């Protein structure tokens, strides 16, 4: 293993000559970085077109008019370009880090990465490179660094920090390099030169392994590579179990770039569009027309397949500047999701009008988040009816309405909700944290928040039973991408799995490996298990 020093660049002390000169320096640096990112995108697209969309997002961030304007304003007040840029980036980064959704929170890492690239140009410091052979062990990597790793030299990557959605890890894997993230700071204490083995699919790390263990891991790596090739080759084909039941494998989206990546990956439309990406990091809400244009662009990128638009899902943990909210002691149990939407009627009604307008042009499902009571749902449907009347073209023929199941109370009342919806989508991330009283972002209790805990599995089963035969049940949380759980989810009655774009091919392949849609013995073993590890053991057998 090797551990190169990967450090952030701090803005240097600079002489301020004039605002015009400093502004020109910043614009030149941004232009240079844009060219670098476009080159990285082209290189990545050669072996992984879907993952190249990461750099599309970086280009959008680099040209964010609000970010650039904030830096230029600081320059006008006498702050040198490097410090002005660093301060503007830090402010945007802090806003994204405050977001609860782990997918959207990853935007903070992207903003930081782009910020560092520009800062290096301004400071005249060459781009950081990774030199060495073996297993790379670092605290974290910039996506630009991961995208150019040499697979002939780097056998694997271990990040002390990061998350499962880390773009650095995704880009490393796209180059055929296994990666483990969030390994903890202790991994950095291992001396360079020590033999380390890792399993990128399970996260297993073995220090100084014996020859037998190495042989086992090599065999598993070879088989995983074969499965990956097969999955990618059939990514654009539908996924059905051996006994003929089709399972939709859709994509979770947070941008138009994600939609393009999903199309490249063979996604069956989108099972979750996080529409809050349009509302975050801005002083005013998006106009109805802006929302319409964005939703249509996402649908177009997916070839007109159905997309599921989740209405605005924010709360006290990720407040919007144009929606004043009092501080809450526990925002996760406060005014969030549909609760906030019903309190901010103008904001909600504008979004519903945009969605209804789009639904007249392309298949749309609308999904309400954080629903707890039937009365909340009925009130939301009244607003939807009013939006349909306001648009003035009647009810769109293909419009479907559903709710997210995130609150245990909603899971237990699925049958009551079923009369008023077309589908259910289980958000296993929040359902897990609410069921097990373990906050997702709290590392002290993260081990408790296992979506395969028997209590969570029981609630998923309750939803599938309560939905009945005529209501689709989907899963859009991280559990949907866990290939070891695919058999169980299908056996419980889930008929759509919505995952990150890059996970579409392997999840489709996992579906094809299921022999029987119904598996009462497996369901019984998992429901009667006493712990998450017992459920996992039953799934491996």
Coordinates of C-alpha atoms in Angstrom, one line a residue:
X1 CA 0.0 0.0 0.0
X2 CA 1.0 3.6 -0.4
X3 CA -0.2 6.8 1.2
X4 CA 0.6 10.0 -0.8
X5 CA 0.1 13.4 0.8
X6 CA -3.2 14.8 -0.7
X7 CA -3.7 18.3 0.9
X8 CA -6.0 21.1 0.1
X9 CA -4.7 24.4 -1.2
X10 CA -5.2 27.5 0.9
X11 CA -5.5 30.9 -0.7
X12 CA -2.1 32.6 -0.6
X13 CA -1.4 36.1 0.6
X14 CA -1.7 38.2 -2.5
X15 CA -1.2 41.9 -3.4
X16 CA -4.5 43.5 -4.5
X17 CA -3.7 45.6 -7.6
X18 CA -7.2 46.4 -9.0
X19 CA -10.6 44.9 -9.1
X20 CA -10.5 44.6 -12.9
X21 CA -7.1 42.7 -12.8
X22 CA -8.2 40.4 -10.0
X23 CA -11.6 39.7 -11.8
X24 CA -9.7 38.9 -15.0
X25 CA -7.4 36.5 -13.1
X26 CA -10.4 34.7 -11.7
X27 CA -12.2 34.4 -15.1
X28 CA -9.0 33.1 -16.7
X29 CA -8.6 30.5 -14.0
X30 CA -12.2 29.4 -14.4
X31 CA -11.7 29.1 -18.2
X32 CA -8.6 26.9 -17.7
X33 CA -10.4 24.6 -15.3
X34 CA -13.4 24.4 -17.6
X35 CA -11.0 23.1 -20.3
X36 CA -9.5 20.6 -17.8
X37 CA -12.9 19.3 -16.8
X38 CA -14.1 18.9 -20.4
X39 CA -10.9 16.9 -21.1
X40 CA -11.6 14.7 -18.0
X41 CA -15.2 14.2 -19.1
X42 CA -14.1 13.0 -22.6
X43 CA -11.6 10.6 -21.1
X44 CA -14.1 9.2 -18.6
X45 CA -16.8 8.8 -21.3
X46 CA -14.5 6.5 -23.3
X47 CA -14.9 3.7 -20.7
X48 CA -17.9 4.8 -18.7
X49 CA -20.3 7.3 -20.4
X50 CA -22.7 7.2 -17.4
X51 CA -20.1 8.2 -14.9
X52 CA -18.9 11.0 -17.2
X53 CA -22.0 12.9 -16.2
X54 CA -20.2 13.6 -12.9
X55 CA -18.1 16.1 -14.8
X56 CA -21.2 17.6 -16.4
X57 CA -22.3 18.5 -12.9
X58 CA -18.9 20.0 -12.2
X59 CA -19.2 22.2 -15.3
X60 CA -22.6 23.4 -14.1
X61 CA -21.1 24.3 -10.7
X62 CA -18.1 26.0 -12.2
X63 CA -20.4 28.3 -14.2
X64 CA -22.9 28.8 -11.4
X65 CA -23.7 32.5 -11.8
X66 CA -24.4 33.0 -8.1
X67 CA -21.1 31.5 -7.1
X68 CA -19.1 33.5 -9.6
X69 CA -21.0 36.7 -8.7
X70 CA -20.3 36.2 -5.0
X71 CA -16.6 35.9 -5.7
X72 CA -16.7 39.0 -8.0
X73 CA -18.5 41.0 -5.3
X74 CA -15.8 40.2 -2.8
X75 CA -13.2 41.3 -5.4
X76 CA -15.0 44.6 -5.8
X77 CA -14.7 45.1 -2.1
X78 CA -10.9 44.8 -2.2
X79 CA -10.4 41.0 -1.6
X80 CA -7.8 39.3 -3.8
X81 CA -9.1 36.8 -6.3
X82 CA -7.8 33.6 -4.5
X83 CA -9.4 34.6 -1.2
X84 CA -12.6 35.9 -2.8
X85 CA -13.0 32.6 -4.6
X86 CA -12.2 30.5 -1.6
X87 CA -14.7 32.4 0.6
X88 CA -17.5 32.2 -2.0
X89 CA -16.9 28.4 -2.5
X90 CA -16.9 27.8 1.3
X91 CA -20.3 29.5 1.7
X92 CA -21.9 27.4 -1.0
X93 CA -20.1 24.2 0.3
X94 CA -21.5 24.9 3.8
X95 CA -25.1 25.1 2.4
X96 CA -24.8 21.7 0.8
X97 CA -23.2 20.1 3.8
X98 CA -26.3 21.1 5.8
X99 CA -28.6 19.1 3.6
X100 CA -29.9 15.9 5.1
X101 CA -30.2 13.9 1.9
X102 CA -26.9 12.0 1.5
X103 CA -27.1 12.2 -2.3
X104 CA -27.6 15.9 -2.4
X105 CA -25.0 16.4 0.4
X106 CA -22.4 14.9 -1.9
X107 CA -22.8 18.2 -3.9
X108 CA -20.7 19.8 -1.2
X109 CA -17.8 17.5 -2.1
X110 CA -18.2 18.5 -5.8
X111 CA -18.2 22.2 -5.0
X112 CA -15.1 21.7 -2.9
X113 CA -13.4 19.8 -5.7
X114 CA -14.2 22.4 -8.3
X115 CA -13.1 25.1 -5.9
X116 CA -9.8 23.5 -5.3
X117 CA -9.1 23.2 -9.0
X118 CA -9.7 26.9 -9.6
X119 CA -7.7 27.8 -6.5
X120 CA -4.7 25.8 -7.8
X121 CA -4.8 27.7 -11.0
X122 CA -5.0 31.0 -9.2
X123 CA -2.1 30.1 -6.9
X124 CA 0.0 28.7 -9.8
X125 CA 0.2 25.2 -8.2
X126 CA 0.1 22.2 -10.5
X127 CA -2.8 19.8 -10.3
X128 CA -2.2 17.2 -7.5
X129 CA -1.2 13.8 -9.0
X130 CA -1.1 10.4 -7.4
X131 CA 2.2 8.5 -7.9
X132 CA 2.7 5.0 -6.5
X133 CA 2.0 1.3 -6.9
X134 CA -0.4 -0.9 -4.9
X135 CA -3.4 -0.1 -2.7
X136 CA -3.9 3.7 -2.5
X137 CA -4.9 4.7 1.1
X138 CA -5.9 8.4 1.6
X139 CA -8.3 10.5 3.6
X140 CA -10.2 11.5 0.4
X141 CA -9.7 12.1 -3.3
X142 CA -10.8 14.7 -5.7
X143 CA -12.9 13.4 -8.6
X144 CA -10.3 14.8 -11.0
X145 CA -7.6 12.7 -9.3
X146 CA -9.7 9.6 -9.3
X147 CA -10.5 9.9 -13.0
X148 CA -6.9 9.6 -14.0
X149 CA -5.7 6.8 -11.7
X150 CA -3.6 4.3 -13.5
X151 CA -5.3 0.9 -13.2
X152 CA -2.0 -0.8 -14.1
X153 CA -0.4 0.7 -11.0
X154 CA -3.3 1.3 -8.5
X155 CA -4.7 -2.1 -7.4
X156 CA -7.4 -0.6 -5.1
X157 CA -8.4 2.5 -3.3
X158 CA -9.3 2.9 0.4
X159 CA -10.7 6.3 1.5
X160 CA -10.8 7.0 5.3
X161 CA -13.6 9.4 4.6
X162 CA -16.2 9.7 1.8
X163 CA -19.5 8.0 1.4
X164 CA -21.0 5.2 -0.7
X165 CA -22.0 7.9 -3.2
X166 CA -18.5 9.4 -3.3
X167 CA -17.8 10.5 -6.8
X168 CA -14.1 9.7 -6.3
X169 CA -15.0 6.1 -5.5
X170 CA -17.4 5.9 -8.4
X171 CA -14.8 7.1 -10.9
X172 CA -12.1 4.7 -9.5
X173 CA -14.5 1.8 -9.9
X174 CA -15.3 3.0 -13.4
X175 CA -11.6 2.5 -14.2
X176 CA -11.8 -1.1 -12.9
X177 CA -10.2 -0.2 -9.6
X178 CA -12.0 -1.6 -6.5
X179 CA -12.7 1.0 -3.8
X180 CA -13.8 1.1 -0.1
X181 CA -15.0 4.3 1.4
X182 CA -15.6 5.6 5.0
X183 CA -12.9 3.1 6.3
X184 CA -12.2 5.4 9.3
X185 CA -9.1 7.4 10.3
X186 CA -7.4 4.3 11.8
X187 CA -6.6 3.1 8.3
X188 CA -4.3 6.1 7.8
X189 CA -2.0 4.8 10.6
X190 CA -1.0 1.7 8.6
X191 CA 2.6 2.0 7.5
X192 CA 3.3 2.3 3.8
X193 CA 4.6 -1.0 2.3
X194 CA 2.3 -3.2 4.5
X195 CA 0.3 -5.7 2.4
X196 CA -3.4 -4.8 2.4
X197 CA -6.3 -6.6 0.7
X198 CA -9.7 -5.3 0.1
X199 CA -13.1 -6.4 -1.3
X200 CA -14.8 -3.5 -3.0
X201 CA -18.2 -5.1 -3.0
X202 CA -18.4 -5.8 0.7
X203 CA -16.1 -3.2 2.1
X204 CA -13.9 -5.8 3.7
X205 CA -10.3 -4.7 4.5
X206 CA -7.7 -7.2 5.6
X207 CA -4.3 -6.0 6.8
X208 CA -1.3 -8.4 6.2
X209 CA -3.5 -11.3 4.8
X210 CA -2.3 -14.8 4.5
X211 CA -1.9 -16.5 1.1
X212 CA -5.2 -18.4 1.4
X213 CA -7.1 -15.2 2.0
X214 CA -5.4 -13.5 -1.0
X215 CA -6.3 -16.4 -3.2
X216 CA -10.0 -16.2 -2.1
X217 CA -10.1 -12.5 -2.8
X218 CA -8.5 -12.9 -6.2
X219 CA -11.1 -15.5 -7.2
X220 CA -14.0 -13.2 -6.0
X221 CA -12.5 -10.3 -7.9
X222 CA -12.4 -12.3 -11.1
X223 CA -16.0 -13.5 -10.7
X224 CA -17.1 -9.9 -9.9
X225 CA -15.5 -8.6 -13.0
X226 CA -17.2 -11.2 -15.1
X227 CA -20.6 -10.3 -13.6
X228 CA -19.9 -6.6 -14.2
X229 CA -19.2 -7.2 -17.9
X230 CA -22.3 -9.3 -18.3
X231 CA -24.4 -6.7 -16.5
X232 CA -23.2 -3.8 -18.7
X233 CA -23.7 -5.8 -21.8
X234 CA -27.4 -6.3 -21.0
X235 CA -28.0 -3.0 -19.3
X236 CA -30.5 -1.8 -21.9
X237 CA -32.6 -5.0 -21.8
X238 CA -35.5 -5.4 -19.4
X239 CA -35.0 -7.3 -16.1
X240 CA -37.2 -10.3 -15.4
X241 CA -37.0 -13.1 -12.9
X242 CA -36.5 -16.6 -14.2
X243 CA -40.2 -17.3 -13.8
X244 CA -41.1 -14.3 -16.0
X245 CA -42.0 -11.4 -13.6
X246 CA -40.6 -8.1 -14.8
X247 CA -39.1 -5.8 -12.2
X248 CA -38.6 -2.2 -13.2
X249 CA -35.1 -0.9 -12.4
X250 CA -35.3 2.9 -12.4
X251 CA -33.0 5.7 -11.4
X252 CA -32.8 8.2 -8.6
X253 CA -32.1 11.6 -10.1
X254 CA -31.0 15.0 -8.8
X255 CA -30.2 16.8 -12.0
X256 CA -30.5 16.7 -15.8
X257 CA -27.0 15.3 -15.9
X258 CA -28.2 12.4 -13.7
X259 CA -31.0 11.8 -16.2
X260 CA -28.4 11.5 -19.0
X261 CA -26.4 9.1 -17.0
X262 CA -29.5 7.0 -16.2
X263 CA -30.2 6.7 -19.9
X264 CA -26.7 5.6 -20.6
X265 CA -27.1 2.9 -17.8
X266 CA -30.3 1.5 -19.2
X267 CA -32.7 2.8 -16.5
X268 CA -36.4 2.1 -16.8
X269 CA -37.2 5.8 -16.3
X270 CA -36.9 7.4 -12.9
X271 CA -38.4 6.2 -9.7
X272 CA -37.3 9.4 -7.8
X273 CA -36.5 12.9 -8.9
X274 CA -35.3 14.9 -6.0
X275 CA -36.9 18.2 -7.1
X276 CA -35.3 20.2 -4.2
X277 CA -32.1 20.5 -6.2
X278 CA -34.0 23.3 -8.0
X279 CA -34.6 25.2 -4.8
X280 CA -31.3 24.9 -2.9
X281 CA -28.4 27.3 -3.1
X282 CA -30.5 30.3 -4.4
X283 CA -32.2 33.4 -3.0
X284 CA -35.5 33.0 -4.7
X285 CA -37.6 29.9 -5.6
X286 CA -37.6 28.7 -9.2
X287 CA -40.3 30.0 -11.5
X288 CA -43.0 27.7 -12.8
X289 CA -41.5 28.0 -16.3
X290 CA -38.0 27.0 -15.0
X291 CA -39.4 24.0 -13.3
X292 CA -41.3 23.0 -16.5
X293 CA -38.2 23.3 -18.6
X294 CA -36.1 21.3 -16.2
X295 CA -38.6 18.5 -15.8
X296 CA -39.1 18.2 -19.5
X297 CA -35.3 18.1 -20.0
X298 CA -35.0 15.2 -17.6
X299 CA -37.8 13.3 -19.3
X300 CA -36.3 14.0 -22.7
X301 CA -32.9 12.7 -21.6
X302 CA -34.7 9.5 -20.6
X303 CA -36.4 9.1 -24.0
X304 CA -39.8 10.0 -22.7
X305 CA -39.9 7.2 -20.1
X306 CA -42.0 7.8 -17.0
X307 CA -40.3 10.0 -14.3
X308 CA -41.4 10.2 -10.7
X309 CA -41.3 13.8 -9.4
X310 CA -41.1 14.0 -5.6
X311 CA -42.5 17.3 -4.4
X312 CA -40.2 19.6 -2.5
X313 CA -38.6 17.7 0.4
X314 CA -36.9 20.1 2.7
X315 CA -37.2 21.0 6.4
X316 CA -35.5 22.7 9.3
X317 CA -32.2 20.8 8.7
X318 CA -31.9 22.3 5.2
X319 CA -33.9 25.6 5.4
X320 CA -34.5 27.7 2.3
X321 CA -33.7 31.4 2.5
X322 CA -37.1 32.2 1.0
X323 CA -39.0 30.0 3.5
X324 CA -38.3 31.4 6.9
X325 CA -38.6 28.7 9.6
X326 CA -38.1 28.9 13.3
X327 CA -35.3 26.8 14.7
X328 CA -36.4 23.3 15.7
X329 CA -34.7 21.1 18.3
X330 CA -35.3 18.1 16.2
X331 CA -35.9 19.0 12.6
X332 CA -36.1 15.4 11.5
X333 CA -39.3 15.2 13.4
X334 CA -40.5 18.7 12.6
X335 CA -41.9 20.7 9.7
X336 CA -40.5 18.9 6.7
X337 CA -41.6 17.2 3.5
X338 CA -45.3 17.4 2.8
X339 CA -45.9 19.1 6.2
X340 CA -43.8 22.1 5.0
X341 CA -45.4 22.1 1.6
X342 CA -48.9 22.3 3.1
X343 CA -47.7 25.2 5.2
X344 CA -46.1 27.0 2.2
X345 CA -49.1 26.8 -0.1
X346 CA -47.8 29.3 -2.8
X347 CA -44.6 27.4 -3.2
X348 CA -46.4 24.0 -3.3
X349 CA -49.1 25.2 -5.7
X350 CA -46.5 26.6 -8.1
X351 CA -44.7 23.3 -8.2
X352 CA -47.9 21.4 -8.7
X353 CA -48.9 23.6 -11.7
X354 CA -45.4 22.9 -13.2
X355 CA -45.8 19.2 -12.7
X356 CA -49.3 19.1 -14.2
X357 CA -48.2 21.1 -17.2
X358 CA -45.3 18.7 -17.8
X359 CA -47.7 15.7 -17.3
X360 CA -49.6 16.8 -20.4
X361 CA -46.5 16.2 -22.5
X362 CA -44.8 13.2 -21.0
X363 CA -45.6 10.3 -18.5
X364 CA -45.3 11.7 -15.0
X365 CA -45.8 10.3 -11.5
X366 CA -46.1 12.7 -8.6
X367 CA -45.0 11.6 -5.2
X368 CA -45.6 13.3 -1.8
X369 CA -42.8 12.9 0.8
X370 CA -43.0 12.5 4.6
X371 CA -46.7 11.6 4.6
X372 CA -48.0 10.4 8.0
X373 CA -51.8 10.7 7.9
X374 CA -54.5 10.1 5.3
X375 CA -55.8 13.7 6.0
X376 CA -52.4 15.1 4.8
X377 CA -52.7 13.1 1.6
X378 CA -56.2 14.2 1.0
X379 CA -55.3 17.8 1.5
X380 CA -52.4 17.4 -0.9
X381 CA -54.7 15.9 -3.5
X382 CA -57.0 18.9 -3.1
X383 CA -54.1 21.1 -4.0
X384 CA -53.3 18.9 -7.0
X385 CA -56.9 19.1 -8.2
X386 CA -56.7 22.9 -7.9
X387 CA -53.5 22.9 -10.0
X388 CA -55.2 20.8 -12.7
X389 CA -58.1 23.3 -12.8
X390 CA -55.6 26.2 -12.9
X391 CA -53.7 24.8 -15.8
X392 CA -57.0 24.4 -17.6
X393 CA -56.4 21.3 -19.8
X394 CA -58.1 18.7 -17.7
X395 CA -56.4 15.9 -15.8
X396 CA -53.3 14.6 -17.7
X397 CA -54.0 11.1 -19.0
X398 CA -50.9 9.5 -17.7
X399 CA -50.6 11.3 -14.3
X400 CA -50.1 8.9 -11.4
X401 CA -50.1 9.8 -7.7
X402 CA -48.2 8.1 -4.9
X403 CA -46.6 8.7 -1.6
X404 CA -43.3 7.9 0.0
X405 CA -43.3 5.5 2.9
X406 CA -40.7 6.9 5.3
X407 CA -42.7 7.1 8.6
X408 CA -43.5 3.8 10.4
X409 CA -47.0 5.0 11.0
X410 CA -47.6 5.3 7.3
X411 CA -46.2 1.8 6.7
X412 CA -48.7 0.5 9.2
X413 CA -51.6 2.3 7.5
X414 CA -50.8 1.4 3.9
X415 CA -54.2 -0.2 3.3
X416 CA -55.9 3.1 4.3
X417 CA -53.7 5.1 1.9
X418 CA -54.2 2.6 -0.9
X419 CA -57.7 3.9 -1.8
X420 CA -56.2 7.3 -2.7
X421 CA -52.9 6.5 -4.5
X422 CA -51.6 4.6 -7.6
X423 CA -48.3 3.5 -6.0
X424 CA -46.1 3.5 -3.0
X425 CA -42.4 4.1 -2.8
X426 CA -40.5 3.0 0.3
X427 CA -37.7 5.4 1.3
X428 CA -35.7 2.9 3.2
X429 CA -33.1 5.4 4.4
X430 CA -35.6 7.5 6.4
X431 CA -37.8 4.5 7.3
X432 CA -34.8 2.8 8.8
X433 CA -33.7 5.8 10.9
X434 CA -37.2 6.5 12.1
X435 CA -37.9 2.8 12.9
X436 CA -34.6 2.2 14.8
X437 CA -34.2 5.7 16.3
X438 CA -30.8 6.0 14.7
X439 CA -29.9 9.2 12.8
X440 CA -28.3 8.3 9.5
X441 CA -25.6 11.0 9.8
X442 CA -24.6 10.2 13.3
X443 CA -21.5 7.9 13.2
X444 CA -22.0 6.9 16.9
X445 CA -25.2 5.0 16.0
X446 CA -24.7 4.4 12.3
X447 CA -24.2 0.6 12.9
X448 CA -27.8 0.4 14.3
X449 CA -29.3 1.9 11.1
X450 CA -29.3 -1.2 9.0
X451 CA -32.2 -1.4 6.6
X452 CA -32.2 -5.2 6.9
X453 CA -33.1 -5.1 10.5
X454 CA -36.1 -7.4 10.9
X455 CA -38.2 -4.5 12.1
X456 CA -37.7 -2.6 8.8
X457 CA -38.2 -5.8 6.8
X458 CA -41.5 -6.3 8.6
X459 CA -42.6 -2.8 7.7
X460 CA -41.7 -3.4 4.1
X461 CA -43.8 -6.6 4.2
X462 CA -46.6 -4.7 5.8
X463 CA -46.6 -2.1 2.9
X464 CA -46.6 -4.8 0.2
X465 CA -49.5 -6.6 1.9
X466 CA -51.5 -3.4 2.5
X467 CA -50.9 -2.1 -1.1
X468 CA -52.8 -5.1 -2.5
X469 CA -52.4 -6.5 -6.1
X470 CA -53.3 -3.3 -7.9
X471 CA -50.8 -0.8 -6.4
X472 CA -47.2 -0.8 -7.4
X473 CA -44.7 -0.9 -4.5
X474 CA -41.2 0.5 -5.2
X475 CA -38.1 0.9 -3.1
X476 CA -36.0 4.1 -3.7
X477 CA -33.6 4.0 -0.7
X478 CA -30.1 2.7 -0.7
X479 CA -31.4 -0.8 0.1
X480 CA -32.7 -1.0 -3.5
X481 CA -29.1 -1.1 -4.8
X482 CA -28.0 -3.8 -2.3
X483 CA -27.8 -6.9 -4.6
X484 CA -27.9 -9.3 -1.7
X485 CA -31.3 -7.9 -0.8
X486 CA -32.9 -8.1 -4.3
X487 CA -34.3 -11.6 -3.9
X488 CA -35.9 -10.7 -0.6
X489 CA -37.4 -7.4 -1.8
X490 CA -39.0 -9.1 -4.8
X491 CA -40.3 -12.0 -2.7
X492 CA -41.9 -9.4 -0.4
X493 CA -43.8 -7.9 -3.3
X494 CA -41.6 -5.0 -4.5
X495 CA -41.9 -4.5 -8.2
X496 CA -39.7 -1.5 -8.8
X497 CA -36.2 -0.7 -7.6
X498 CA -34.9 2.8 -8.0
X499 CA -31.2 3.3 -7.6
X500 CA -28.3 5.5 -8.6
X501 CA -27.7 5.5 -12.3
X502 CA -24.4 3.5 -12.0
X503 CA -26.2 0.8 -10.0
X504 CA -28.9 0.0 -12.7
X505 CA -26.9 -2.7 -14.6
X506 CA -25.9 -4.8 -11.6
X507 CA -29.3 -4.6 -10.0
X508 CA -30.9 -5.6 -13.3
X509 CA -28.5 -8.6 -13.4
X510 CA -29.4 -9.5 -9.8
X511 CA -33.1 -9.5 -10.8
X512 CA -32.4 -11.9 -13.6
X513 CA -30.7 -14.3 -11.2
X514 CA -33.9 -14.7 -9.1
X515 CA -35.4 -18.2 -9.8
X516 CA -38.8 -17.6 -8.3
X517 CA -40.8 -14.4 -7.7
X518 CA -42.4 -15.9 -4.6
X519 CA -40.2 -17.3 -2.0
X520 CA -42.2 -17.9 1.2
X521 CA -39.4 -19.7 3.0
X522 CA -37.0 -16.9 2.6
X523 CA -39.6 -14.3 3.6
X524 CA -40.4 -16.3 6.7
X525 CA -36.8 -16.7 7.8
X526 CA -36.1 -13.0 7.4
X527 CA -39.3 -11.9 9.2
X528 CA -38.6 -14.3 12.1
X529 CA -34.9 -13.3 12.4
X530 CA -33.8 -11.5 15.5
X531 CA -31.1 -9.2 14.0
X532 CA -30.0 -7.7 10.8
X533 CA -27.0 -10.0 10.6
X534 CA -29.4 -13.0 10.8
X535 CA -31.3 -11.6 7.8
X536 CA -28.1 -11.2 5.8
X537 CA -27.1 -14.7 6.7
X538 CA -30.4 -16.0 5.4
X539 CA -29.9 -14.1 2.2
X540 CA -26.4 -15.5 1.6
X541 CA -27.5 -19.1 2.0

